[in-house]
PDB file of C-alpha atoms and ligand atoms in Angstrom:
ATOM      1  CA  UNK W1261     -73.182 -52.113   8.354  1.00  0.00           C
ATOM      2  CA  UNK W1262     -71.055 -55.186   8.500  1.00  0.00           C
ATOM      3  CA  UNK W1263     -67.902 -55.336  10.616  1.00  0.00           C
ATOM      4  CA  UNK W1264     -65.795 -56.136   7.647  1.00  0.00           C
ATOM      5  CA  UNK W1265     -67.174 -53.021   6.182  1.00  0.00           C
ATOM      6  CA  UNK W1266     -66.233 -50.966   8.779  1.00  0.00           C
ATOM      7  CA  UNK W1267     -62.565 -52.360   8.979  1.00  0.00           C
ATOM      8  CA  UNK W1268     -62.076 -51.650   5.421  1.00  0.00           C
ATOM      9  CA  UNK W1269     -63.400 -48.023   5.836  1.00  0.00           C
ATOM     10  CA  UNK W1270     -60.815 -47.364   8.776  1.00  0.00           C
ATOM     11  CA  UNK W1271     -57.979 -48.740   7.090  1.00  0.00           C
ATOM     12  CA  UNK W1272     -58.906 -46.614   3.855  1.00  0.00           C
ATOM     13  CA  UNK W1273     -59.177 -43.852   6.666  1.00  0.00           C
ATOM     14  CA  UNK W1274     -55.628 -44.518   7.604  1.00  0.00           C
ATOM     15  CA  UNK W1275     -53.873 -44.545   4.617  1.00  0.00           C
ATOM     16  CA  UNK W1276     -55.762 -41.337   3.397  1.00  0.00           C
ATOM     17  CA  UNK W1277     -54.612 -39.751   6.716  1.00  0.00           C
ATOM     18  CA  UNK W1278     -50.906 -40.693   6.178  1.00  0.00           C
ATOM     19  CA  UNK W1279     -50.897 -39.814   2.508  1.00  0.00           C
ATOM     20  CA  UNK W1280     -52.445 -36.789   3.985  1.00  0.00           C
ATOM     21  CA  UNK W1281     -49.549 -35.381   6.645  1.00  0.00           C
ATOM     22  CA  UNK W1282     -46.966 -36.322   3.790  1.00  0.00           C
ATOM     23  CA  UNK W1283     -48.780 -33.713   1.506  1.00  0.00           C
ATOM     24  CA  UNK W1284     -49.211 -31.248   4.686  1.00  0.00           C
ATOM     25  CA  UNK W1285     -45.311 -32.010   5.548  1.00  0.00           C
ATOM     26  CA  UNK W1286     -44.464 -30.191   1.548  1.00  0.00           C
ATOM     27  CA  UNK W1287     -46.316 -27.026   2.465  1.00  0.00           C
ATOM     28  CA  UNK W1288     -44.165 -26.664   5.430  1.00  0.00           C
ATOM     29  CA  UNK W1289     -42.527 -22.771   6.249  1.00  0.00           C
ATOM     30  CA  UNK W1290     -39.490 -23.988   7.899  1.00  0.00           C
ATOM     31  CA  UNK W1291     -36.437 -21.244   6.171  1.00  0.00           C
ATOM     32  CA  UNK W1292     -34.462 -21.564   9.557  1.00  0.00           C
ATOM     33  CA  UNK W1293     -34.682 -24.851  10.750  1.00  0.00           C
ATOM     34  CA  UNK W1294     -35.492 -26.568   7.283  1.00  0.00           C
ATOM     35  CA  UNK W1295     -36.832 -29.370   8.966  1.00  0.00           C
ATOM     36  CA  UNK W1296     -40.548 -30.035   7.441  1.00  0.00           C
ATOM     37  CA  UNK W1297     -43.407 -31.316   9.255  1.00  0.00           C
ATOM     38  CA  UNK W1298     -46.552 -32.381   8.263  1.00  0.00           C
ATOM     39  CA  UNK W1299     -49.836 -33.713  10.538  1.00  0.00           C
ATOM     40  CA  UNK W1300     -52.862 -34.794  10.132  1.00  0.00           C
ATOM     41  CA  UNK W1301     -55.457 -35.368  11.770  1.00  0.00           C
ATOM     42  CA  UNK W1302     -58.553 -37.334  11.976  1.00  0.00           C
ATOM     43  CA  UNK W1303     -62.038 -35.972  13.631  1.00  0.00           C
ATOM     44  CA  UNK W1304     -64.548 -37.972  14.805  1.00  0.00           C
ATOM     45  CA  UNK W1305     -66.604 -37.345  11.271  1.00  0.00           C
ATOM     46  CA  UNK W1306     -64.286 -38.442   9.460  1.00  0.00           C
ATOM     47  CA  UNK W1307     -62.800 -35.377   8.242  1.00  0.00           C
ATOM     48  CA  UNK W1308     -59.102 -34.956   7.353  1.00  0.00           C
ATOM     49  CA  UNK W1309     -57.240 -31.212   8.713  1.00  0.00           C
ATOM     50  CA  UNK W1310     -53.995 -30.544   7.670  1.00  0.00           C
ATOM     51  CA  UNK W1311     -50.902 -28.269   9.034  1.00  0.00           C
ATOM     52  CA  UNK W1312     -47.292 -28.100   8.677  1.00  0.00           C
ATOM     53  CA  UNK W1313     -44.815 -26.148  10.670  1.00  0.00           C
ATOM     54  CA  UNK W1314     -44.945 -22.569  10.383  1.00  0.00           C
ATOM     55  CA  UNK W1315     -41.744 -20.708  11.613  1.00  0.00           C
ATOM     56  CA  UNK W1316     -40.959 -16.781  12.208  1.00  0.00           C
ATOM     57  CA  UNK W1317     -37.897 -15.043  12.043  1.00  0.00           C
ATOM     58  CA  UNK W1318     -38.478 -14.239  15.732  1.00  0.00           C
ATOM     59  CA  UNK W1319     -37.687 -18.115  16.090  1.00  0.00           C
ATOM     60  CA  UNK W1320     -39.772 -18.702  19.121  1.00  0.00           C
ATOM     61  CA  UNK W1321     -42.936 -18.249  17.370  1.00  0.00           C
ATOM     62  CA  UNK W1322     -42.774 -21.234  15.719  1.00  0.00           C
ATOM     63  CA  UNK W1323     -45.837 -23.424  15.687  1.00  0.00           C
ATOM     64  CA  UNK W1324     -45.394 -26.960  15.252  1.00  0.00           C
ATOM     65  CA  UNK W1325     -47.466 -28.823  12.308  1.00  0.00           C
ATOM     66  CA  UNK W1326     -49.724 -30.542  14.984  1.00  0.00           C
ATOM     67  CA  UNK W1327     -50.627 -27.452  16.374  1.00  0.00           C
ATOM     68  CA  UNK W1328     -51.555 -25.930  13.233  1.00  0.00           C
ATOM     69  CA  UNK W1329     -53.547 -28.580  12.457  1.00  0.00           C
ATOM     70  CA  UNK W1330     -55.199 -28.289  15.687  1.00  0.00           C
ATOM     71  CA  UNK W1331     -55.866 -24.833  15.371  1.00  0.00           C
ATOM     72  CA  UNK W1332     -57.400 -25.308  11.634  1.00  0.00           C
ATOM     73  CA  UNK W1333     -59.617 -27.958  12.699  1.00  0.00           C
ATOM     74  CA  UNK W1334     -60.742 -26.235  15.870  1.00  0.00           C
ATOM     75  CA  UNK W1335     -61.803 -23.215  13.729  1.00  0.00           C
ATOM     76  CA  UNK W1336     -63.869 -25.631  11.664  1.00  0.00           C
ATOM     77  CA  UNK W1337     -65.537 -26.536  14.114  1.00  0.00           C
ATOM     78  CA  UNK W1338     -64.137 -30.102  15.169  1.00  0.00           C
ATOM     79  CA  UNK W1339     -63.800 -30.586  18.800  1.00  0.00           C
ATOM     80  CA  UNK W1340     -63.575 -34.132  18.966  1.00  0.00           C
ATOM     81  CA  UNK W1341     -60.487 -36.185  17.148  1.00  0.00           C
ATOM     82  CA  UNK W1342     -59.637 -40.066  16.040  1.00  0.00           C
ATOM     83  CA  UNK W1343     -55.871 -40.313  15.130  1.00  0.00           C
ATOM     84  CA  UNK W1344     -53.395 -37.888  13.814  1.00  0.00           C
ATOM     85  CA  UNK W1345     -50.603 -38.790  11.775  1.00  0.00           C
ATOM     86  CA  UNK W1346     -47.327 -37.084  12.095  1.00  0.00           C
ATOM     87  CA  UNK W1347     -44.223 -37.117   9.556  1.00  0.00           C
ATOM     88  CA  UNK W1348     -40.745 -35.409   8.869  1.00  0.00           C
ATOM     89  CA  UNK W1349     -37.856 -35.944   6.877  1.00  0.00           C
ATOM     90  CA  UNK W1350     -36.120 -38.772   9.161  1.00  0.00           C
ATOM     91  CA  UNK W1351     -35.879 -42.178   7.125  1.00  0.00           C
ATOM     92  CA  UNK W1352     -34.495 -44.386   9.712  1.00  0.00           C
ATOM     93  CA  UNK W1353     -36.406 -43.992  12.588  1.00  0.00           C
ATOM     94  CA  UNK W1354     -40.109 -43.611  13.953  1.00  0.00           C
ATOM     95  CA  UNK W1355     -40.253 -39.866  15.007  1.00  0.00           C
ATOM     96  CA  UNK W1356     -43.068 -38.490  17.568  1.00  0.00           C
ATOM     97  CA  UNK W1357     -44.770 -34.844  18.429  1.00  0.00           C
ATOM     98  CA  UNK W1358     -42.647 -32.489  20.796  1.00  0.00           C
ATOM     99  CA  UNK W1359     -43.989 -32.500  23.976  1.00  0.00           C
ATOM    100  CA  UNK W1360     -46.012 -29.068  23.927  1.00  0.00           C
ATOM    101  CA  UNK W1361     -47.444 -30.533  20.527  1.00  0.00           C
ATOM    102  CA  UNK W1362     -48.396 -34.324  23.047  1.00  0.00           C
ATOM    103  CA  UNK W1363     -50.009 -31.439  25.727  1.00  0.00           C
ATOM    104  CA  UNK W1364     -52.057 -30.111  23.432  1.00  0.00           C
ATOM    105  CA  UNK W1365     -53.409 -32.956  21.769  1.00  0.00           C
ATOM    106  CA  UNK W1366     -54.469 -33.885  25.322  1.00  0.00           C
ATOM    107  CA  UNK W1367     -56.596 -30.965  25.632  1.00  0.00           C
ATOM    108  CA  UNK W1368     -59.046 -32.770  23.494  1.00  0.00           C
ATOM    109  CA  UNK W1369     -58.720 -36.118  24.519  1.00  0.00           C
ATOM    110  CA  UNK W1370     -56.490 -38.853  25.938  1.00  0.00           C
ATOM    111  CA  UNK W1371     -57.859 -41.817  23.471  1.00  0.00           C
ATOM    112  CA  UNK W1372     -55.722 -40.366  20.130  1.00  0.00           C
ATOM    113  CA  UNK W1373     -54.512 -42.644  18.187  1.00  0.00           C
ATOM    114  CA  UNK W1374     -50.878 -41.772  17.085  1.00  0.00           C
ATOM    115  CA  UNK W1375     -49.419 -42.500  13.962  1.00  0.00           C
ATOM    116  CA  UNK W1376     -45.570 -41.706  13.329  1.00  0.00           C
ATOM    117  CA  UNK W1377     -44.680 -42.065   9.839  1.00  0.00           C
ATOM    118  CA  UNK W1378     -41.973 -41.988   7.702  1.00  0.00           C
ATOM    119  CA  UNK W1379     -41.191 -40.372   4.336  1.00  0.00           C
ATOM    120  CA  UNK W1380     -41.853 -43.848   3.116  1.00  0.00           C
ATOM    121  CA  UNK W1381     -45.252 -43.739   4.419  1.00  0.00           C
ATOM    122  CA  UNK W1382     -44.675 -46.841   6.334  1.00  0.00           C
ATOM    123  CA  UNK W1383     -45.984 -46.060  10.091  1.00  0.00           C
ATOM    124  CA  UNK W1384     -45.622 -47.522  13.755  1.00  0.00           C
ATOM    125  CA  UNK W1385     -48.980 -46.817  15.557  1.00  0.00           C
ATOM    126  CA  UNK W1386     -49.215 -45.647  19.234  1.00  0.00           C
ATOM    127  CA  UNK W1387     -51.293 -43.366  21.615  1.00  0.00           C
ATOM    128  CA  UNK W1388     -51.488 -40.371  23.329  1.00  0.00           C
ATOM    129  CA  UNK W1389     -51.815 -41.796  26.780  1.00  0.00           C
ATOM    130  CA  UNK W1390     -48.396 -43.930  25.998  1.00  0.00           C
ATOM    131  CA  UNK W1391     -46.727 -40.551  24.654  1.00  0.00           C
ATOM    132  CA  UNK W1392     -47.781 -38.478  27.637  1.00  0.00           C
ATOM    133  CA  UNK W1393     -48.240 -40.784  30.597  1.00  0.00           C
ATOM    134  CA  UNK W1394     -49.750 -39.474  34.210  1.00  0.00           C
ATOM    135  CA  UNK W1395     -50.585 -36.027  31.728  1.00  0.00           C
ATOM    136  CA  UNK W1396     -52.301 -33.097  32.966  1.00  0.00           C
ATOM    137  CA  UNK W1397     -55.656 -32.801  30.990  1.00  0.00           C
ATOM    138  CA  UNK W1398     -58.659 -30.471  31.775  1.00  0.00           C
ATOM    139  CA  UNK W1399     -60.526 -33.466  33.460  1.00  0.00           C
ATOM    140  CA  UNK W1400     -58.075 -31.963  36.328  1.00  0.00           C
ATOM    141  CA  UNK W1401     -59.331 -28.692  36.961  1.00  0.00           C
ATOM    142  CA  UNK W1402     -63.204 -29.793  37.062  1.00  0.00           C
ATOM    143  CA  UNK W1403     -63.945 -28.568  40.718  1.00  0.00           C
ATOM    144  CA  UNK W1404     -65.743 -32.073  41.741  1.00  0.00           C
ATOM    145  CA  UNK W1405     -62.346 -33.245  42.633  1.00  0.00           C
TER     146      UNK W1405
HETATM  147  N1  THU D2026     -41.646 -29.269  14.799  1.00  0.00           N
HETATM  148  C1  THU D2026     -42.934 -29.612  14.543  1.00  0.00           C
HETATM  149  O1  THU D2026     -43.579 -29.079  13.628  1.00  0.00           O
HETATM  150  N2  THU D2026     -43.501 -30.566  15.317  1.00  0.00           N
HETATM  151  C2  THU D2026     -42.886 -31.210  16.337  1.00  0.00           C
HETATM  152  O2  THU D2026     -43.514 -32.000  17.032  1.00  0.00           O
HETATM  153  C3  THU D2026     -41.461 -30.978  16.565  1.00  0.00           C
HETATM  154  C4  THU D2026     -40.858 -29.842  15.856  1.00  0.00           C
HETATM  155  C5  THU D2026     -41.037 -28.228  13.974  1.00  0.00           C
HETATM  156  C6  THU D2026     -40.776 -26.925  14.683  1.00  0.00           C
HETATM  157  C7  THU D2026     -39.653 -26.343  13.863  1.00  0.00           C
HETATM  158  O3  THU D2026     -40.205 -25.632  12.773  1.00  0.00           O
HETATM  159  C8  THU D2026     -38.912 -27.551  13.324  1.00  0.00           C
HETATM  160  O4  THU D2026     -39.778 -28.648  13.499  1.00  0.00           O
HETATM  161  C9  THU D2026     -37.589 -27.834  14.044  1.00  0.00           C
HETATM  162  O5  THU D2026     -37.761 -27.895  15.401  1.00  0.00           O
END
């Protein structure tokens, strides 16, 4: 497999995962806060899992898009992730994950890949590790300290 060809597939990769939490972000439950989210993310197959916020009338049982995607993916099996791409309905600025969402993201790995994206689909790209610096992860409760 060339390297070109393997460029070519992760950009295709990145632009299916963005179109991807835009589509997740219009199946968002959101009646109270009527702020939609959508996520994606990216497992180490390849395979795209959706989610989009869920909210409750009991407000704090909310989950966040990212989390629901987490939990989807989990149940399919994926333990191990790429990239996610999150998006909301802000046009003028890059928006990131809460910071429960950034914890548990970290519970299955500190190399994510983080794209923020607008409704426009345009995206800036950062990481897990820069979103949640010095994090807790379960590397820290291995007992070979
Ligand atoms: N929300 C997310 O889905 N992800 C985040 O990272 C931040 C907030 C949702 C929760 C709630 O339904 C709405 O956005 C407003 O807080």
């Amino acid at each position: 497999m060339s390297e070109r060809w393997v460029i070519e597939a992760s950009r295709v990769e990145v632009s299916e995962l963005i179109s991807k939490c835009l589509q997740a972000r219009d199946m968002a439950y959101c009646p109270y806060s009527r702020f939609p989210v959508g996520a994606a993310v990216l497992a180490a197959d390849g395979t795209i899992i959706t989610g989009c916020n869920v909210e409750n009338a009991s407000y704090g049982l909310t989950v966040c898009a990212e989390r629901t995607a987490i939990q989807r993916a989990v149940v399919e099996g994926h333990r191990q992730f790429t990239a996610i791409a999150v998006t909301c309905d802000i046009e003028d600025r890059f928006v990131g994950p809460c910071g429960a969402c950034r914890q548990v993201l970290m519970e299955f790995g500190t190399d994510w890949i983080v794209y923020l994206t607008k409704p426009d689909g345009s995206y800036k790209e950062t990481s897990l590790s820069e979103l949640l610096p010095l994090a807790f992860s379960p590397a820290h409760l291995k007992k070979d300290k």
